[in-house]
PDB file of N, CA and C in Angstrom:
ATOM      1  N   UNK A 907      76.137  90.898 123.433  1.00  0.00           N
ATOM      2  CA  UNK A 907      76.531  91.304 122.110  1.00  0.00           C
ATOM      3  C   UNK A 907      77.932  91.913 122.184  1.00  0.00           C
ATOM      4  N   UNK A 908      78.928  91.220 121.465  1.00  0.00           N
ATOM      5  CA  UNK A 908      80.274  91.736 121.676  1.00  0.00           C
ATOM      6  C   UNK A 908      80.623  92.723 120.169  1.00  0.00           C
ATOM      7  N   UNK A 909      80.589  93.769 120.893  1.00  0.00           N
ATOM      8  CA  UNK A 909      80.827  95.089 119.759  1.00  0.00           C
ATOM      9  C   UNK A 909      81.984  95.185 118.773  1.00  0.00           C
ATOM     10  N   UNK A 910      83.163  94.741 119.771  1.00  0.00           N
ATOM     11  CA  UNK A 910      84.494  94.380 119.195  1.00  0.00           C
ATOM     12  C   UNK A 910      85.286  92.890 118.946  1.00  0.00           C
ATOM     13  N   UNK A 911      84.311  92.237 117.512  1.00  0.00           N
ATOM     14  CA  UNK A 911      84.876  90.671 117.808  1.00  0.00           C
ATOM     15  C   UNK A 911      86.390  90.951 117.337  1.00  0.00           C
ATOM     16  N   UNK A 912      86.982  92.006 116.940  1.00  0.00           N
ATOM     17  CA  UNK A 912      88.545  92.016 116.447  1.00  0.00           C
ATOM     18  C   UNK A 912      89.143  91.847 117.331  1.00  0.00           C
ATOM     19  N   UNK A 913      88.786  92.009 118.467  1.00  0.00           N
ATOM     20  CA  UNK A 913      89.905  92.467 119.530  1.00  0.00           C
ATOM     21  C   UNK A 913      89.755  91.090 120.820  1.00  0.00           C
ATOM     22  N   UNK A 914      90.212  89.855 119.914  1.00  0.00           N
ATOM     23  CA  UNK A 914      90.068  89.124 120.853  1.00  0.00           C
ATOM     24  C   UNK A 914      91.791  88.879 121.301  1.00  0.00           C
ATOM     25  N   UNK A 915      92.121  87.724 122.079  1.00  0.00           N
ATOM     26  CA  UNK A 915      93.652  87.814 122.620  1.00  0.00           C
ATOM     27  C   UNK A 915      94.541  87.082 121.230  1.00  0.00           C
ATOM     28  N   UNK A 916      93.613  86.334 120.058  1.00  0.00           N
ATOM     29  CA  UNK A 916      94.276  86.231 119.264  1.00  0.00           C
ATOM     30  C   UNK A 916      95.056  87.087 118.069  1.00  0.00           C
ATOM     31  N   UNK A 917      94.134  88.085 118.063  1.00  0.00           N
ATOM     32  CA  UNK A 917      94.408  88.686 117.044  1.00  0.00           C
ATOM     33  C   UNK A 917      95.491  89.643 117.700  1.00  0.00           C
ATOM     34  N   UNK A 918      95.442  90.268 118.806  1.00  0.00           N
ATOM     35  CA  UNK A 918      96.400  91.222 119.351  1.00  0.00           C
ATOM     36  C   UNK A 918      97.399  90.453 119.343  1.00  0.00           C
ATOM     37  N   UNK A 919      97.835  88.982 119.694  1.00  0.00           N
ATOM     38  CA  UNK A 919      99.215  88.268 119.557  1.00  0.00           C
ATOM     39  C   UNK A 919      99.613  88.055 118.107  1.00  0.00           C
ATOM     40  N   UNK A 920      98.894  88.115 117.032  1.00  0.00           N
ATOM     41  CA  UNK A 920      98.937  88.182 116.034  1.00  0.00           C
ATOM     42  C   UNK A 920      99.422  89.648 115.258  1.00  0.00           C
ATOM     43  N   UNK A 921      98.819  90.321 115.863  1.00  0.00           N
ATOM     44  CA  UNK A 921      99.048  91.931 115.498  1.00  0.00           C
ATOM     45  C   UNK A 921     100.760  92.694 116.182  1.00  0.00           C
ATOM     46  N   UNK A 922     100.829  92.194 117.774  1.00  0.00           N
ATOM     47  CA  UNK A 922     102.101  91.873 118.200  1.00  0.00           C
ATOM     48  C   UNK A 922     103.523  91.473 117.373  1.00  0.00           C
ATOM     49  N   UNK A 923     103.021  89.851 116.957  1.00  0.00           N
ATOM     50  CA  UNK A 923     104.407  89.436 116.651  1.00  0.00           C
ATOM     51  C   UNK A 923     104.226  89.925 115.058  1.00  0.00           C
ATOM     52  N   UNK A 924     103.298  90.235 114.284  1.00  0.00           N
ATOM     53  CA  UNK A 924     103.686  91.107 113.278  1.00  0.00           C
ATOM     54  C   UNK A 924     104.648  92.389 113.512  1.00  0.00           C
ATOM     55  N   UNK A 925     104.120  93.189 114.223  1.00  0.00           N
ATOM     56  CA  UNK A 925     105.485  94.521 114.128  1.00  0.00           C
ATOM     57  C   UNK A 925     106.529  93.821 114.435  1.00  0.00           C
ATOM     58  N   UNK A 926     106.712  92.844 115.692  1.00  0.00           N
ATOM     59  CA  UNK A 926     107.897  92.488 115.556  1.00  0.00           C
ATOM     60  C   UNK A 926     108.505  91.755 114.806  1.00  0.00           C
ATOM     61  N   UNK A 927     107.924  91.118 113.789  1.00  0.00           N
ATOM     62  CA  UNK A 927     108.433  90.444 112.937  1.00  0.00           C
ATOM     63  C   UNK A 927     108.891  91.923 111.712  1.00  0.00           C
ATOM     64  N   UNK A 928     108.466  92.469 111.251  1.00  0.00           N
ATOM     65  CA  UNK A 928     108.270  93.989 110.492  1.00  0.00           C
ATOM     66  C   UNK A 928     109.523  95.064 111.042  1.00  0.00           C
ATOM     67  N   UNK A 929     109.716  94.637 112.370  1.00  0.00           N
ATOM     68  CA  UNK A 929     110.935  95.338 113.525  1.00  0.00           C
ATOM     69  C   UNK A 929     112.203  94.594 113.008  1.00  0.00           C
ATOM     70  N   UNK A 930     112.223  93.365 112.712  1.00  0.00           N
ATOM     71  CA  UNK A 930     113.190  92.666 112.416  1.00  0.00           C
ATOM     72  C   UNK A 930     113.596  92.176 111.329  1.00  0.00           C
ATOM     73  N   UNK A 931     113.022  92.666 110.594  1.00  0.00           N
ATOM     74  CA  UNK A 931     113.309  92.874 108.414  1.00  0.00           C
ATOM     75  C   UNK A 931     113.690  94.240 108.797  1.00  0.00           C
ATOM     76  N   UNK A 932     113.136  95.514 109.338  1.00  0.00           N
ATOM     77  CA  UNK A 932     113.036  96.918 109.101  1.00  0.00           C
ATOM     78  C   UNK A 932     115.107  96.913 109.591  1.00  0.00           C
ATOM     79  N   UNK A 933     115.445  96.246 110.879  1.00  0.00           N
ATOM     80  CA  UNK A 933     116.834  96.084 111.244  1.00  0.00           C
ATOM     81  C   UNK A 933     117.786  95.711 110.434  1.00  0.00           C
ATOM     82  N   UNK A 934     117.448  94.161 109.308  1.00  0.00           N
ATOM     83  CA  UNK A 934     118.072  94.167 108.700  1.00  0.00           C
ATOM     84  C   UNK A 934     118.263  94.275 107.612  1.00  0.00           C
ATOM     85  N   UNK A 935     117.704  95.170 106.768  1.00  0.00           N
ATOM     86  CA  UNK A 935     117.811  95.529 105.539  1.00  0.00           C
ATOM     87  C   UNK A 935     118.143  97.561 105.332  1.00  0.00           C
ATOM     88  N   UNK A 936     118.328  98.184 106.662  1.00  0.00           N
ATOM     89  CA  UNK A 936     118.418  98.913 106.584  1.00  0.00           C
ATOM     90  C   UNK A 936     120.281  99.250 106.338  1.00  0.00           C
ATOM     91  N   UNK A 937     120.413 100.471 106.102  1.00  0.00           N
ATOM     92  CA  UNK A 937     121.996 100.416 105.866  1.00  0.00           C
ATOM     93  C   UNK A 937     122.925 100.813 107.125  1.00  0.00           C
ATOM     94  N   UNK A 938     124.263 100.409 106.699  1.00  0.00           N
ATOM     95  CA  UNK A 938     125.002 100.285 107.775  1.00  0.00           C
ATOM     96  C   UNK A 938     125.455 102.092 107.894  1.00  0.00           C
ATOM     97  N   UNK A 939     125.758 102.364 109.497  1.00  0.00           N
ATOM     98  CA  UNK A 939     125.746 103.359 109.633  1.00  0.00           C
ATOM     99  C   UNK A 939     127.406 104.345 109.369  1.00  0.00           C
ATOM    100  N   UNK A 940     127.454 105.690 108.974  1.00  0.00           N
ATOM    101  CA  UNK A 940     128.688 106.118 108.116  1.00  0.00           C
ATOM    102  C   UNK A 940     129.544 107.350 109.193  1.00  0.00           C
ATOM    103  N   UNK A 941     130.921 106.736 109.187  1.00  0.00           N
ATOM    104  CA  UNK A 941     131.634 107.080 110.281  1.00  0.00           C
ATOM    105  C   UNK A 941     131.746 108.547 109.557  1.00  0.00           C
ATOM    106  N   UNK A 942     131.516 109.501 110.517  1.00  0.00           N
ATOM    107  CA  UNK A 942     131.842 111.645 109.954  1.00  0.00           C
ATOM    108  C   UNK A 942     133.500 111.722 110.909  1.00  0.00           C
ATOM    109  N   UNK A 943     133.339 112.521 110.386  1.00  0.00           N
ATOM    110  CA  UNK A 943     134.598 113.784 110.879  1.00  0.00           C
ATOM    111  C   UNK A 943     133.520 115.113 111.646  1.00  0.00           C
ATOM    112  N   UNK A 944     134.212 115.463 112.944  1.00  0.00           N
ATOM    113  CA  UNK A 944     133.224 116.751 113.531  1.00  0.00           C
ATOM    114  C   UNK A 944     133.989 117.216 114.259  1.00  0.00           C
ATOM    115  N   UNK A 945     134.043 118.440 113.878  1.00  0.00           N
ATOM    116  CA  UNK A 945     135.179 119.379 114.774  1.00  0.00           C
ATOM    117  C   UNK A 945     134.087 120.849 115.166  1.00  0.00           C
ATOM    118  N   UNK A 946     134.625 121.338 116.331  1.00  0.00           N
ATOM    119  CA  UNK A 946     133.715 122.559 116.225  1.00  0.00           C
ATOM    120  C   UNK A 946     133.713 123.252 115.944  1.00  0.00           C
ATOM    121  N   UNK A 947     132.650 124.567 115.696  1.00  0.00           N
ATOM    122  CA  UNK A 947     132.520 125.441 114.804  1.00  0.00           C
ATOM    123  C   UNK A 947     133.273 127.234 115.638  1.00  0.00           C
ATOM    124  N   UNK A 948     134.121 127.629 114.823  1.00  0.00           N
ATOM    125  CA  UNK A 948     134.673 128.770 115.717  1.00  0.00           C
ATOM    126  C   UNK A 948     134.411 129.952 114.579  1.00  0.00           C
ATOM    127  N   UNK A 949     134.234 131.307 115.020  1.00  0.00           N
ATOM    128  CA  UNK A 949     134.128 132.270 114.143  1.00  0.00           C
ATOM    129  C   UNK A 949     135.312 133.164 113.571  1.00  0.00           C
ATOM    130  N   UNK A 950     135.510 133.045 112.448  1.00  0.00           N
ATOM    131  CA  UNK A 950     136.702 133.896 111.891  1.00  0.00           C
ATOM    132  C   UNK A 950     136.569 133.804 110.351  1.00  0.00           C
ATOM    133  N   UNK A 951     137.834 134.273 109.711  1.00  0.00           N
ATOM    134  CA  UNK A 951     137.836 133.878 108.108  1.00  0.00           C
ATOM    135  C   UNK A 951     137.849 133.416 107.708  1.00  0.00           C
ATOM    136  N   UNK A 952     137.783 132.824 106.711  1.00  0.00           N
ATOM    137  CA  UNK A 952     137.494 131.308 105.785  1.00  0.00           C
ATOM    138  C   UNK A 952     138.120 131.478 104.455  1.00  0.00           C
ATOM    139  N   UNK A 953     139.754 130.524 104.005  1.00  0.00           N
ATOM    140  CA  UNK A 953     140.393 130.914 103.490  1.00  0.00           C
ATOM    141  C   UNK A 953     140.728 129.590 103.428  1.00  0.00           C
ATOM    142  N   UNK A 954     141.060 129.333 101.441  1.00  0.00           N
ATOM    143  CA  UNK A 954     140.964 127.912 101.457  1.00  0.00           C
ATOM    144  C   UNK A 954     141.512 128.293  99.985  1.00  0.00           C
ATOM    145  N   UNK A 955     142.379 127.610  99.614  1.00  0.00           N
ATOM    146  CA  UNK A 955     142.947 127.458  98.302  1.00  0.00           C
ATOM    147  C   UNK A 955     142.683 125.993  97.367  1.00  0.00           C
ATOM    148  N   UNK A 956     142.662 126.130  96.150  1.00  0.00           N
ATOM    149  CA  UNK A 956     142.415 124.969  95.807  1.00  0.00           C
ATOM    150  C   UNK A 956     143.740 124.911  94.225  1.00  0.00           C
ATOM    151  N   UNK A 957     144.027 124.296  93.908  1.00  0.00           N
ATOM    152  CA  UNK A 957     145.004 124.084  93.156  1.00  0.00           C
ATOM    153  C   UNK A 957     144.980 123.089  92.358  1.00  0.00           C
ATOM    154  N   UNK A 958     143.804 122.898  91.514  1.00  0.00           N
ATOM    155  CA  UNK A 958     143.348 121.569  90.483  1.00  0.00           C
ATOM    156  C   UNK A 958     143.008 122.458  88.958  1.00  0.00           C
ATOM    157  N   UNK A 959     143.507 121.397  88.096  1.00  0.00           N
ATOM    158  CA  UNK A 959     143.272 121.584  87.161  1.00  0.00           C
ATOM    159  C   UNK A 959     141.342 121.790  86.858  1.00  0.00           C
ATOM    160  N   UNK A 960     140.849 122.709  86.005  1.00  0.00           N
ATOM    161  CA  UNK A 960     139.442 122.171  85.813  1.00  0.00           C
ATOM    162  C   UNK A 960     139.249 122.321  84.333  1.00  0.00           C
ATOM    163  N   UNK A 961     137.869 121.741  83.868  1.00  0.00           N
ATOM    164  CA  UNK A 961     137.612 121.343  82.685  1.00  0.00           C
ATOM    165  C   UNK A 961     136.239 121.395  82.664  1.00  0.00           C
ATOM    166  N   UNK A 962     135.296 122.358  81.412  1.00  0.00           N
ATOM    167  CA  UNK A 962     134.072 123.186  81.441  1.00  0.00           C
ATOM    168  C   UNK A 962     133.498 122.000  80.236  1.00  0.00           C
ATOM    169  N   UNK A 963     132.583 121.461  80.646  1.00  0.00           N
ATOM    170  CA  UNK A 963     132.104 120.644  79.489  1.00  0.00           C
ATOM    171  C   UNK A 963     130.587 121.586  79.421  1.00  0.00           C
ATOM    172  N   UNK A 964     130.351 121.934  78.242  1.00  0.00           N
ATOM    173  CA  UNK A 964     128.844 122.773  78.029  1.00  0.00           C
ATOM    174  C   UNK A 964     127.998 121.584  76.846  1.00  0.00           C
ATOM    175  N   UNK A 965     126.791 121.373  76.982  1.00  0.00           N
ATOM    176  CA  UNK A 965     126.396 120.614  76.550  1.00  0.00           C
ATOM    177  C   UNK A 965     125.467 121.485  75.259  1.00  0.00           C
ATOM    178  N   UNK A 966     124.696 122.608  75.486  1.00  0.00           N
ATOM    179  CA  UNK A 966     123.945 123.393  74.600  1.00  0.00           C
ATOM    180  C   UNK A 966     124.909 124.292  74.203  1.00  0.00           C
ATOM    181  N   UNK A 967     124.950 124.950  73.144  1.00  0.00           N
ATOM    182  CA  UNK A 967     125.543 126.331  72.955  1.00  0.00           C
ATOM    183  C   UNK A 967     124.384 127.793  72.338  1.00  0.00           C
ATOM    184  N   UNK A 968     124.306 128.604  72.987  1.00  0.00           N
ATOM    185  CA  UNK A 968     123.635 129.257  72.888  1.00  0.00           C
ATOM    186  C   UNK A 968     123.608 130.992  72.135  1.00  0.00           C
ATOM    187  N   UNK A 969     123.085 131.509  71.272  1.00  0.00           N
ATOM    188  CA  UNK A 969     123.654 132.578  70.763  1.00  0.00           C
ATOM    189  C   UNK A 969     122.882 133.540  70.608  1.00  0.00           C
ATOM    190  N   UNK A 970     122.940 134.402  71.304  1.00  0.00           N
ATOM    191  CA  UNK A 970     121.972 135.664  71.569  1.00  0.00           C
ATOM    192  C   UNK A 970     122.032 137.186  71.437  1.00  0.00           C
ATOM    193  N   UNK A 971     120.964 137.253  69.733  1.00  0.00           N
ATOM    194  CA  UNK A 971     121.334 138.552  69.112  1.00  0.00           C
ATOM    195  C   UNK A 971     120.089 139.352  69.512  1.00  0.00           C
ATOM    196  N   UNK A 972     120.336 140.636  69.616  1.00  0.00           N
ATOM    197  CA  UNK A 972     119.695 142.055  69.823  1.00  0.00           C
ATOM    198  C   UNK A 972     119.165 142.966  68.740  1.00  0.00           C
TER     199      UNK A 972
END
């Protein structure tokens, strides 16, 4: 009496070239990888100017009496 008819040599070659088939969609549909900037991290002040125009768009206006 065979307890485990799943587990014959077909189905494991079957079960096999599935991931690898699953390995090889998962490769190419994934995205291409994104070049950083990395410098190291040193301790001191942190001092940074910025010099742009800006512009406050408010979407609700709100008015709150006492």
């Amino acid at each position: 009496m065979n307890l485990r008819p799943y587990l014959t040599r077909r189905n494991i070659l079957y079960a096999v070239a599935g991931v690898f088939l699953l390995t090889l969609i998962y490769l190419g549909i994934r995205p291409d990888t994104i070049s950083v900037e990395a410098a190291p991290v040193v301790r001191g002040a942190f001092e940074e100017t910025i010099t742009e125009d800006g512009v406050t768009r408010i979407r609700e206006k709100f008015t709150i009496l006492a």
